[in-house]
Amino acid sequence: MSKLRTAVLGTGQTHHRAKRTDVSMPGLLREAVDRAMADAGVDWPDIDAVVVGKAPDMFEGVMMPELSLADALGAVGKPLLRVHTAGSVGGSTALVAASLVQAGVHQRVLTVAFEKQSESNAMWALSILPPFQMPVGAGAGGYFAPHVRSYIRRSGAPEHIGAVVAAKDRRQGALNPYAHLRQPDITVDSVRASKMLWDPIRYDETCPSSDGACAMVLGDEAAGDAVEGGAAWITATAMRTEPTTFAGRDQVNPQAGRDAAAALWREAGITDPMSEVDTAEIYVPFSWFEPMWLENLGFAKEGEGWRVTEAGDTALGGRLPVNPSGGVLSSNPIGASGMLRFSEAAKQVMGRAGDYQVDGARVALGHAYGGGSQYFAMWLVSADKP
Amino acid sequence: MTDVAVVGFAQAPQVRRTHGTTNGVEMLVPVFADLFEQTGLSKKDIGFWCSGSSDYLAGRAFSFIAAIDAIGAFPPINESHVEMDAAWALYEAWLKIRTGEVETALVYGFGKSSAGQLRRVLSLQLDPYVTAPLWPDSVSIAGIQARLGLDAGLWNEKDLAEVASRSRRDAENNPFAQVRGTEGAPELLAAPYVAEPLRAHDIAPVTDGAAAIVLASARRAADLVERPAIITGIDHRVDSSAIGARDLTRSPSTETAGARAGAGEDPVQIAEIHAPFSHQELIVREALGLGGDVRVTPSGGALTGNPMFSAGLIRIGEAARQILAGNAIRTLAHATSGPALQQNLVAVLEKG
């Protein structure tokens, strides 16, 4: 038995900012949900189930917020699931929602992911030291900086590559009306002149901390067929997990990411991702993760991802535009960031990406990772029905 | 779509306090070993892993990540997590097998309630802008719910004590239970109130614990066990979080989930109900339309041990175990989450 055909019918997201003091949590979610439902052309009676995702509850200081959000999400009387897989959660949430349709249980599912980081303090929430575990106590940047340094040493990449990514993503983000950071005038030189935070990661190479939400309506084959201008068909999905720490782990090029990508390409029947994928929304919270994930995903050979970036192939107009929306470097509401990657991929193949539309995009990747580079979720969407 | 069956169930002892870490690893390792022995499967045979737990019980972010150390997740695994009782993780795994992507799944839940003050922690499930700042705790809210039923004449205090008495008596035969007792209802009624009209025996004890279930496609299940417990229906629904706007003496989400799972289509012999308060068993029985001939929660249920985030999964495990062991041919399991029975899941299982 195989998965039933499933499509993205519409997407929506909030305006992302450091503090959305103008809305409550339910208000923030409804901003994204209302846009997604309008984009999909559906109303509440059309929605069979709701799947919610976000990163740790301590980011907002509310235990299992889906319970108190049930009314705002129109979930009362319906099934409501709450997914949590660290930073990859936005992607995993979309995959669980998709499986509700793929398994033939529901026809239309609303899925939404969010983070209202200003309600609490993410740095605090991530710095609680549990007993018997290795303390890092350095925030995400401090945790990932040695991986980046290791990548540079292993690949021989020149030190400006990170700045190339940051300048590209921020300039692309300036084309996205929902982006948190919009910096059309940023340059490689200005990024390189910014403050060093966690060597080799500079201030302008880090993601912001955002309040925001993202929502999508997914539907079955009949619902997908009815989408004006064409739906985004989900052609493959994959999730993989490995432990945070053990001696044999490669944190620069994690096995879980490679396995997930291999499973994804296999399911979609793709043998050469670089030539068969038109655009990719990849989870890049620190700029150097673009070349690292290009290799992990199989777009470039190991050690050569930075050459693809340096050649300009990942910019809008290049061979494989990466993060045309501006990506995580332009907006990072953590729980929603993965779903934003998935929904931006869908927007591209639906031709709904506005000023950052990739010409002729038919096949797009949405990618998310989380934890200490150990949780991976990804999907491939296509303008063509599988 | 592919039918899915429960082929194995294991649990940790339900205890007031463990000395293990909050990520459940010490509790989960023996549980997984038990499951692998029951099914003859090994780690590499599991197509999908899914867990249910809560960071708030652990008092830290991302507690579920460390829990996968109990699996030994290398080579990497196909895995997911819900911040809910693991009964809902089982639902996600059920979907995964239904799609045909995998043939087997291992579902687990864990929680160390003793790490904090459970009734205060659960207050943080309430609406954060209006209700949570008032700190109404979970036991007090349940007390209000019980009082509404008393005032409406739906039950009396003796009815509650009888639920508790039967549960404690049944737990005498459950080696995993935390609380046991042979007192009859009149003896229990002599105890003082904790949150009027609830007495200590009407309230699930604070419990640490863990549990796990192996699911398999019906085809695969037939190779693994003699009498797989096929999930013939499963559904879950949520009610409003506005406690004051709900009729707390009813559970519409259980009614809908039960109907959608096919609970009323044929009589069930055994129903494992997840009722952390004695009056909630009466509400759920009513919502599911269970007749007097249905054997209710022979394990003793949540009143005799309520490991948060696995207690709902344990109900499915116990309902399945009755089929696996040859004691029944059709059983029902119910799981709940949230204040005053806000969210409910119902599964119906049948001998394959």
XYZ file of C-alpha atoms in Angstrom:
738
model
C 0.000 0.000 0.000
C 1.418 3.387 -0.876
C 0.806 6.890 0.392
C -2.220 8.722 -0.986
C -1.418 11.824 -3.040
C -1.205 14.906 -0.868
C -0.813 18.566 -1.771
C -0.261 21.976 -0.237
C -3.403 23.999 -0.936
C -2.296 27.293 0.569
C 0.213 28.919 2.918
C 0.305 31.878 5.286
C 2.716 33.508 7.672
C 2.963 36.425 10.055
C 5.109 39.492 9.826
C 8.127 38.454 11.876
C 9.629 40.816 14.417
C 11.744 40.644 17.564
C 8.678 41.407 19.699
C 5.110 41.130 18.477
C 3.615 42.968 21.442
C 0.550 43.819 19.341
C -0.781 40.240 19.445
C -1.302 37.436 21.981
C -0.212 33.906 21.143
C -3.652 33.021 19.744
C -3.609 36.299 17.792
C -0.192 35.550 16.345
C -1.288 32.099 15.229
C -4.516 33.357 13.728
C -2.596 35.886 11.647
C -0.803 33.004 9.899
C -3.812 30.668 9.902
C -6.201 33.239 8.415
C -3.746 33.980 5.609
C -3.204 30.265 4.893
C -6.922 29.562 4.794
C -7.563 32.534 2.515
C -4.685 31.427 0.282
C -6.146 27.903 0.150
C -9.688 29.197 -0.339
C -11.086 27.092 2.508
C -13.252 27.823 5.538
C -13.403 26.230 8.999
C -15.929 23.490 8.125
C -13.453 22.305 5.456
C -10.770 21.592 8.067
C -10.800 18.030 9.456
C -7.881 18.218 11.879
C -5.212 20.573 13.215
C -1.531 19.772 13.759
C 0.500 22.269 15.806
C 4.240 22.461 16.280
C 6.653 24.587 18.242
C 9.979 24.226 20.015
C 10.286 24.019 23.835
C 7.328 25.156 25.904
C 9.779 27.124 28.041
C 10.281 29.559 25.178
C 6.846 30.971 26.071
C 6.459 29.723 29.628
C 3.266 27.805 28.853
C 2.959 24.042 29.273
C 1.421 22.364 26.213
C 0.044 25.613 24.747
C -1.949 23.704 22.150
C -4.505 23.031 24.888
C -5.251 26.705 25.456
C -4.924 27.419 21.720
C -7.593 24.872 20.775
C -10.314 27.497 20.422
C -8.240 30.005 18.461
C -7.180 27.240 16.070
C -10.754 26.156 15.404
C -9.809 22.733 16.742
C -12.648 22.296 19.240
C -14.463 19.060 18.339
C -11.652 18.071 15.990
C -8.417 16.117 16.354
C -5.488 18.240 17.556
C -1.899 16.968 17.596
C 1.149 18.731 19.032
C 4.533 17.873 17.584
C 7.880 18.790 19.163
C 11.178 17.744 17.563
C 13.492 20.639 18.531
C 14.462 23.105 15.759
C 13.254 20.732 13.060
C 9.752 20.817 14.541
C 8.187 23.083 11.902
C 9.175 20.553 9.272
C 8.187 17.515 11.327
C 4.809 19.115 12.055
C 4.112 19.504 8.349
C 5.119 15.872 7.815
C 2.733 14.622 10.511
C -0.038 16.727 8.963
C 0.799 15.269 5.554
C 0.647 11.730 6.933
C -2.954 12.340 8.073
C -3.865 12.839 4.424
C -1.424 10.259 3.028
C -2.931 7.622 5.335
C -6.433 8.366 4.083
C -7.686 9.561 7.471
C -8.572 13.150 6.511
C -9.194 15.230 3.395
C -7.991 18.643 4.593
C -5.657 19.388 7.460
C -4.566 22.709 8.916
C -1.020 22.771 10.195
C 0.631 25.631 12.026
C 3.912 26.229 13.810
C 5.006 29.184 15.889
C 7.346 30.715 18.397
C 6.679 33.835 20.412
C 10.157 34.114 21.796
C 9.585 37.498 23.394
C 7.201 35.905 25.946
C 10.177 34.330 27.688
C 13.922 34.122 27.251
C 15.230 31.492 24.867
C 18.804 31.846 26.075
C 17.599 31.060 29.608
C 15.443 28.176 28.428
C 18.397 26.629 26.624
C 20.818 27.152 29.490
C 19.170 25.033 32.214
C 21.773 22.511 33.225
C 20.263 19.085 33.763
C 22.156 16.719 36.063
C 24.517 14.140 34.574
C 24.683 15.823 31.204
C 27.531 17.631 29.557
C 26.912 21.344 29.976
C 27.484 23.551 26.970
C 26.126 26.795 28.369
C 27.189 28.715 25.287
C 23.907 29.182 23.435
C 23.379 27.835 19.935
C 26.154 29.922 18.356
C 28.720 28.728 20.853
C 27.628 25.151 20.278
C 27.838 25.308 16.494
C 30.957 27.492 16.067
C 33.399 24.573 16.533
C 31.483 22.618 13.871
C 31.910 25.537 11.482
C 35.608 25.849 12.315
C 35.968 22.140 11.712
C 34.190 22.449 8.357
C 36.541 25.233 7.272
C 39.579 23.169 8.241
C 38.320 20.019 6.522
C 37.139 21.660 3.302
C 39.793 24.351 2.963
C 37.031 26.906 2.413
C 38.142 30.559 2.325
C 36.958 32.559 5.326
C 34.657 34.889 3.387
C 32.170 32.163 2.367
C 30.022 32.711 5.447
C 29.740 36.390 4.590
C 28.736 35.567 1.013
C 25.804 33.526 2.336
C 24.767 36.157 4.866
C 24.819 39.012 2.344
C 22.882 36.925 -0.191
C 20.178 35.759 2.246
C 19.652 39.202 3.748
C 19.386 40.841 0.334
C 16.903 38.155 -0.720
C 15.040 38.692 2.554
C 14.592 42.331 1.578
C 12.344 41.063 -1.240
C 10.108 39.268 1.294
C 7.499 41.521 2.912
C 7.168 39.154 5.919
C 10.888 38.948 6.750
C 12.132 40.157 10.122
C 15.476 41.533 8.873
C 15.366 43.353 5.555
C 18.775 44.634 4.518
C 18.933 45.411 0.796
C 22.249 47.247 1.147
C 24.196 44.602 3.052
C 27.480 43.490 1.403
C 30.088 40.801 1.908
C 32.434 43.494 3.195
C 29.935 44.891 5.686
C 29.237 41.397 7.024
C 32.982 40.810 7.404
C 33.277 44.108 9.258
C 30.606 43.111 11.800
C 31.507 42.025 15.313
C 32.957 38.560 15.866
C 30.607 36.661 18.208
C 31.749 33.046 18.289
C 34.829 32.766 16.102
C 34.439 32.244 13.135
C 30.774 33.328 13.315
C 30.198 37.093 13.059
C 27.164 39.054 14.199
C 25.759 39.508 10.701
C 26.108 35.783 10.051
C 23.644 34.832 12.798
C 19.878 34.469 12.730
C 17.648 36.931 14.577
C 15.340 35.911 17.441
C 11.794 36.385 16.143
C 8.142 36.177 17.086
C 6.216 34.566 14.274
C 4.051 31.786 12.922
C 3.546 29.853 9.720
C 0.518 27.849 8.585
C -0.454 25.638 5.689
C -3.552 23.841 4.526
C -2.831 20.389 3.127
C -5.326 18.361 1.137
C -5.955 15.127 -0.684
C -5.808 14.562 -4.436
C -9.239 16.012 -5.182
C -8.498 19.099 -3.102
C -5.107 19.480 -4.796
C -6.646 19.191 -8.256
C -9.024 22.025 -7.399
C -6.292 24.553 -6.569
C -6.354 27.410 -9.039
C -2.979 27.787 -10.714
C -1.854 24.427 -9.340
C -1.104 22.976 -5.926
C 2.282 21.974 -4.556
C 2.341 18.161 -4.615
C 4.324 16.422 -1.913
C 6.517 13.940 -3.754
C 8.723 12.726 -0.893
C 9.203 13.114 2.875
C 11.926 12.044 5.296
C 12.854 12.307 8.976
C 15.954 10.998 10.730
C 17.405 11.298 14.230
C 20.727 10.480 15.848
C 22.030 11.039 19.411
C 23.534 14.370 20.482
C 26.862 13.013 21.536
C 28.931 9.919 21.052
C 32.510 9.459 19.979
C 31.740 8.293 16.464
C 29.493 11.190 15.541
C 30.335 13.544 12.645
C 28.775 16.851 13.607
C 29.960 18.597 10.446
C 28.262 16.141 8.130
C 25.820 14.156 10.296
C 24.790 10.681 9.216
C 21.136 11.392 10.071
C 21.023 14.238 7.543
C 22.714 12.156 4.872
C 20.363 9.230 5.493
C 17.284 11.471 5.390
C 18.401 13.068 2.127
C 19.157 9.681 0.575
C 15.683 8.445 1.565
C 14.116 11.615 0.164
C 15.824 11.411 -3.223
C 15.060 7.704 -3.451
C 11.348 8.246 -2.775
C 11.177 11.067 -5.334
C 13.190 9.157 -7.922
C 15.886 11.821 -8.044
C 19.423 10.767 -8.918
C 21.112 14.167 -9.386
C 19.620 16.706 -6.960
C 21.663 19.618 -8.314
C 20.177 19.350 -11.786
C 16.726 18.005 -10.836
C 15.807 20.414 -8.015
C 15.014 24.005 -8.998
C 15.240 25.754 -5.629
C 15.836 24.840 -1.991
C 14.771 26.331 1.317
C 17.444 25.036 3.678
C 17.605 25.621 7.443
C 20.609 27.961 7.723
C 20.599 29.732 11.117
C 24.320 30.511 10.879
C 25.606 31.347 7.420
C 28.207 28.590 7.193
C 25.475 25.972 7.356
C 24.636 26.656 3.705
C 27.771 24.990 2.288
C 27.694 22.369 5.047
C 24.108 21.341 4.263
C 24.657 21.514 0.486
C 27.111 18.677 1.060
C 24.988 16.868 3.639
C 21.990 16.945 1.287
C 23.971 15.718 -1.710
C 23.844 18.896 -3.809
C 27.635 19.057 -3.695
C 30.428 16.574 -3.049
C 31.910 16.532 0.431
C 34.290 19.473 0.844
C 32.902 21.327 -2.179
C 29.726 22.959 -0.958
C 31.540 26.261 -0.483
C 32.538 26.303 -4.156
C 28.860 26.218 -5.143
C 28.190 29.140 -2.810
C 31.265 31.095 -3.940
C 30.293 30.688 -7.604
C 26.990 32.436 -6.899
C 25.007 29.321 -7.817
C 22.885 29.603 -4.664
C 21.767 33.199 -5.268
C 18.519 34.114 -7.023
C 19.209 33.615 -10.724
C 21.823 30.934 -9.981
C 21.764 27.213 -10.691
C 20.144 26.372 -7.342
C 18.699 29.414 -5.580
C 18.905 28.665 -1.844
C 16.589 30.505 0.551
C 15.117 32.972 -1.939
C 12.788 34.065 0.902
C 15.757 35.193 2.982
C 15.718 32.038 5.073
C 16.365 31.612 8.762
C 19.041 34.309 8.616
C 16.268 36.832 7.917
C 13.530 35.468 10.255
C 13.846 32.911 13.032
C 10.705 32.183 15.050
C 12.324 28.858 16.037
C 9.307 26.536 16.081
C 8.000 28.032 12.848
C 11.339 28.264 11.026
C 11.173 24.717 9.662
C 7.597 25.108 8.476
C 8.569 28.379 6.814
C 11.168 26.462 4.795
C 8.559 23.871 3.809
C 5.928 26.476 2.938
C 8.364 28.680 1.007
C 9.279 25.633 -1.090
C 5.562 25.114 -1.756
C 5.082 28.783 -2.676
C 7.860 28.519 -5.247
C 6.337 25.567 -7.111
C 2.880 27.171 -6.884
C 4.315 30.348 -8.433
C 3.210 32.400 -5.418
C 6.565 33.699 -4.152
C 6.142 37.253 -5.428
C 9.330 39.294 -5.762
C 11.555 36.338 -4.877
C 9.928 33.865 -7.243
C 12.458 31.572 -8.909
C 11.683 31.535 -12.620
C 10.276 28.215 -13.752
C 10.498 26.531 -10.340
C 8.827 23.118 -10.621
C 10.625 21.095 -7.927
C 11.615 22.528 -4.546
C 13.150 21.224 -1.315
C 12.058 22.229 2.186
C 14.592 21.296 4.893
C 14.795 21.639 8.668
C 17.210 20.504 11.328
C 17.292 20.749 15.077
C 18.954 19.868 18.343
C 22.727 19.638 18.030
C 22.443 18.922 14.278
C 20.808 15.601 14.969
C 17.118 15.981 14.038
C 16.312 16.245 10.342
C 13.015 16.699 8.521
C 12.580 17.397 4.822
C 10.122 17.282 2.003
C 10.176 17.667 -1.730
C 7.298 19.421 -3.479
C 6.518 19.576 -7.169
C 4.259 21.531 -9.481
C 3.631 18.233 -11.253
C 1.293 15.669 -9.758
C 3.282 12.512 -8.953
C -5.168 1.108 4.027
C -2.985 -1.230 6.052
C -4.436 -2.488 9.337
C -2.219 -1.921 12.366
C -1.855 -4.137 15.435
C -0.336 -3.947 18.885
C 2.126 -6.816 19.230
C 3.948 -5.941 22.464
C 3.600 -3.843 25.592
C 5.975 -3.194 28.464
C 6.118 -0.725 31.322
C 8.295 0.430 34.163
C 7.067 0.093 37.763
C 4.766 2.996 38.658
C 6.479 4.544 41.648
C 6.233 7.722 43.719
C 9.814 8.628 42.993
C 12.671 7.284 40.910
C 16.266 8.262 41.340
C 16.811 8.286 37.592
C 17.260 11.395 35.465
C 14.302 13.351 34.105
C 14.938 12.192 30.530
C 13.652 8.695 31.289
C 16.697 6.813 30.024
C 17.104 4.619 33.106
C 13.413 3.715 33.081
C 13.252 3.139 29.324
C 16.237 0.833 28.782
C 14.703 -2.154 30.623
C 11.298 -1.442 29.064
C 12.765 -1.644 25.555
C 14.645 -4.827 26.475
C 11.387 -6.378 27.680
C 9.646 -5.466 24.409
C 12.412 -6.883 22.244
C 12.232 -10.108 24.205
C 8.442 -10.304 23.822
C 8.462 -9.711 20.078
C 11.783 -11.195 19.016
C 12.526 -7.910 17.280
C 15.705 -5.882 17.647
C 16.417 -2.167 17.335
C 17.209 -2.444 13.644
C 13.830 -4.066 12.926
C 11.902 -0.976 14.075
C 10.782 1.173 11.140
C 9.634 4.215 13.105
C 10.010 5.495 16.665
C 7.699 7.982 18.320
C 7.570 9.269 21.890
C 5.399 11.377 24.148
C 6.733 13.435 27.051
C 6.860 16.946 28.491
C 9.711 19.377 28.980
C 7.781 20.994 31.826
C 7.903 17.834 33.931
C 11.630 17.626 33.335
C 12.083 21.316 34.079
C 14.260 21.801 31.025
C 14.061 22.290 27.271
C 14.463 19.380 24.831
C 14.311 16.572 27.432
C 13.085 14.112 24.801
C 16.360 14.440 22.864
C 18.341 12.815 25.657
C 15.704 10.068 25.905
C 16.801 8.670 22.557
C 20.035 7.660 24.266
C 17.914 4.811 25.648
C 17.470 3.574 22.072
C 21.101 3.797 21.013
C 20.023 5.708 17.931
C 22.966 5.015 15.682
C 22.807 4.258 12.820
C 20.203 7.059 12.739
C 16.546 6.221 13.175
C 13.257 7.380 11.658
C 11.825 9.192 14.695
C 9.337 11.778 15.932
C 7.934 13.149 19.182
C 4.689 14.636 20.467
C 4.569 16.891 23.519
C 1.521 14.895 24.648
C 0.700 11.616 26.343
C 2.311 8.825 24.325
C -1.172 7.571 23.364
C -0.994 10.378 20.801
C 2.498 9.259 19.788
C 0.898 5.893 19.104
C -1.605 7.693 16.882
C 1.242 9.253 14.891
C 2.933 5.847 14.570
C -0.381 4.281 13.532
C -0.576 6.867 10.708
C 2.973 6.076 9.641
C 2.206 2.368 9.267
C -1.116 3.136 7.551
C 0.700 5.092 4.836
C 2.774 2.023 4.062
C 6.049 3.833 4.725
C 6.996 1.437 7.538
C 5.844 -1.955 8.833
C 6.772 -1.640 12.493
C 6.925 1.144 15.070
C 7.986 1.445 18.680
C 6.090 4.023 20.741
C 7.161 5.138 24.196
C 6.247 7.649 26.857
C 7.948 8.749 30.030
C 7.606 11.263 32.802
C 9.192 12.025 36.126
C 6.437 13.857 37.974
C 8.451 13.794 41.199
C 10.927 16.313 39.784
C 8.545 19.180 40.555
C 5.201 19.942 42.159
C 2.832 18.305 39.709
C -0.350 20.208 40.524
C 1.436 23.549 40.157
C 3.195 22.462 36.974
C -0.119 21.424 35.416
C -1.557 24.871 36.152
C 0.705 26.113 33.386
C -1.461 24.220 30.877
C -4.166 26.821 31.386
C -4.746 29.874 29.238
C -1.674 31.987 30.067
C -3.280 35.404 29.840
C -6.404 34.995 31.970
C -6.503 31.703 33.886
C -2.965 30.524 34.596
C -1.990 33.652 36.575
C -4.693 32.707 39.111
C -2.891 29.367 39.748
C -5.957 27.119 39.939
C -4.283 23.735 40.257
C -5.273 20.501 38.543
C -6.742 18.901 41.678
C -8.873 21.942 42.484
C -10.204 22.112 38.935
C -11.123 18.423 39.133
C -12.816 19.151 42.468
C -14.998 21.769 40.805
C -15.841 19.255 38.080
C -16.808 16.625 40.666
C -18.895 19.164 42.588
C -20.853 20.109 39.444
C -21.837 16.467 38.966
C -22.843 16.109 42.606
C -24.983 19.231 42.448
C -26.596 18.041 39.217
C -27.438 14.687 40.831
C -25.326 12.743 38.323
C -23.350 10.956 41.022
C -22.881 10.955 44.768
C -19.832 10.606 46.967
C -20.446 6.893 47.413
C -20.318 6.417 43.627
C -16.875 8.013 43.615
C -15.669 5.863 46.499
C -16.894 2.744 44.704
C -14.799 3.615 41.658
C -11.772 4.088 43.912
C -12.456 0.913 45.863
C -12.761 -1.236 42.734
C -9.607 0.343 41.254
C -7.530 -0.305 44.361
C -8.804 -3.867 44.628
C -7.954 -4.521 40.943
C -4.485 -3.066 41.453
C -3.818 -5.850 43.958
C -3.228 -8.023 40.879
C -1.125 -5.477 38.988
C 2.558 -5.765 39.877
C 3.252 -2.357 38.322
C 0.666 -0.425 40.348
C 1.734 2.164 42.880
C -1.323 2.047 45.153
C -3.381 -0.956 46.207
C -6.056 -1.630 48.806
C -8.977 -3.792 49.771
C -11.079 -1.194 51.561
C -14.732 -0.966 50.614
C -16.505 2.286 49.776
C -17.771 2.921 53.352
C -14.220 2.748 54.733
C -12.894 5.049 52.020
C -15.642 7.581 52.713
C -14.274 8.042 56.230
C -11.149 9.710 54.830
C -10.842 13.514 54.936
C -11.272 15.723 51.880
C -8.263 16.909 49.887
C -10.177 19.165 47.514
C -13.832 18.829 48.425
C -15.592 16.617 47.345
C -12.437 14.680 46.391
C -10.555 12.535 48.876
C -7.031 11.174 48.428
C -8.273 7.929 46.889
C -10.301 9.903 44.298
C -7.098 11.502 43.014
C -4.427 9.813 40.919
C -1.181 9.569 42.854
C 1.887 11.490 41.714
C 3.816 8.857 39.784
C 7.071 8.423 37.883
C 7.027 5.915 35.069
C 7.464 4.894 31.469
C 5.879 2.517 28.995
C 6.281 1.334 25.431
C 4.299 -0.466 22.754
C 5.317 -2.132 19.514
C 2.972 -1.727 16.564
C 3.128 -3.704 13.352
C 1.179 -3.858 10.135
C -1.405 -6.633 10.355
C 0.578 -8.703 7.870
C 3.779 -8.432 9.879
C 1.953 -8.825 13.185
C 0.787 -12.302 12.275
C 4.432 -13.417 12.109
C 5.313 -11.898 15.461
C 2.600 -12.994 17.875
C -0.169 -15.541 18.001
C -2.994 -13.130 18.821
C -2.161 -9.590 17.631
C -4.506 -6.872 18.870
C -5.721 -5.161 15.709
C -6.605 -1.488 16.095
C -9.973 -1.474 14.333
C -10.672 2.159 15.186
C -8.804 5.071 16.725
C -9.766 8.718 17.010
C -9.082 11.690 19.243
C -10.784 15.042 19.790
C -10.282 18.164 21.866
C -12.745 20.346 23.761
C -12.552 24.053 24.496
C -9.942 25.306 26.932
C -12.451 27.804 28.299
C -13.314 25.771 31.373
C -16.167 28.057 32.356
C -17.754 27.689 28.940
C -17.841 23.875 29.013
C -20.347 21.529 30.608
C -17.734 19.831 32.754
C -20.043 16.955 33.632
C -19.884 15.707 30.052
C -17.086 14.851 27.654
C -18.144 15.652 24.084
C -14.646 14.947 22.763
C -14.792 11.414 24.196
C -18.268 10.923 22.698
C -17.054 11.912 19.233
C -13.790 9.976 19.465
C -15.632 6.895 20.704
C -18.192 7.055 17.923
C -15.509 7.603 15.277
C -13.449 4.698 16.636
C -16.497 2.430 16.409
C -16.778 1.886 20.158
C -20.524 1.342 20.092
C -20.696 -0.853 17.012
C -20.143 -4.091 18.906
C -19.948 -4.730 22.628
C -16.480 -4.557 24.164
C -15.560 -6.936 26.962
C -12.984 -4.751 28.650
C -12.507 -0.966 28.665
C -9.311 0.561 30.016
C -10.238 4.120 30.942
C -7.722 6.832 31.737
C -9.449 8.668 34.579
C -7.063 10.519 36.909
C -10.039 11.361 39.178
C -12.725 8.908 40.191
C -15.659 10.963 38.905
C -13.967 11.201 35.501
C -14.406 7.463 35.027
C -18.162 8.001 35.342
C -18.079 10.795 32.754
C -16.075 8.712 30.290
C -18.210 5.595 30.786
C -21.282 7.686 30.028
C -19.648 9.294 26.978
C -18.716 5.888 25.589
C -22.097 4.350 26.388
C -20.484 1.438 28.233
C -22.990 -0.986 29.678
C -22.841 -2.569 33.122
C -21.454 -5.797 31.663
C -18.220 -4.158 30.496
C -15.252 -4.891 32.730
C -13.802 -1.437 33.445
C -10.057 -0.901 33.880
C -8.996 -4.255 35.353
C -5.433 -2.943 35.687
C -6.568 -0.577 38.444
C -6.067 2.442 36.191
C -4.769 5.909 36.870
C -6.111 6.031 40.447
C -3.527 3.404 41.348
C -0.642 4.845 39.313
C -0.608 7.739 36.867
C 2.796 8.140 35.220
C 2.330 11.371 33.288
C 2.725 11.086 29.512
C 2.638 7.296 29.547
C -0.568 6.598 31.539
C -2.721 6.955 28.409
C -0.412 4.686 26.427
C -0.554 2.165 29.263
C -4.353 2.006 28.847
C -3.840 0.963 25.205
C -1.173 -1.498 26.296
C -3.413 -3.025 28.957
C -6.371 -3.264 26.564
C -4.136 -4.934 23.979
C -2.552 -7.245 26.541
C -5.962 -8.724 27.309
C -6.250 -9.761 23.665
C -2.620 -10.860 23.317
C -3.048 -13.020 26.424
C -6.270 -14.595 25.180
C -8.560 -13.049 27.789
C -10.729 -11.040 25.388
C -11.575 -10.609 21.720
C -12.674 -6.955 21.688
C -11.441 -4.240 24.048
C -11.396 -0.477 24.277
C -8.764 1.966 25.492
C -9.177 5.612 26.431
C -6.545 8.274 27.082
C -6.978 11.808 28.351
C -4.928 14.980 28.515
C -5.379 18.535 29.680
C -7.438 20.008 32.532
C -10.813 18.421 33.327
C -10.711 15.857 30.484
C -10.093 18.465 27.777
C -8.568 16.118 25.209
C -9.474 12.474 24.693
C -8.435 9.536 22.542
C -10.320 6.274 22.048
C -8.992 3.092 20.452
C -10.867 -0.136 19.801
C -8.865 -3.343 19.551
C -9.845 -6.762 18.289
C -8.267 -10.155 18.055
C -6.609 -10.487 14.648
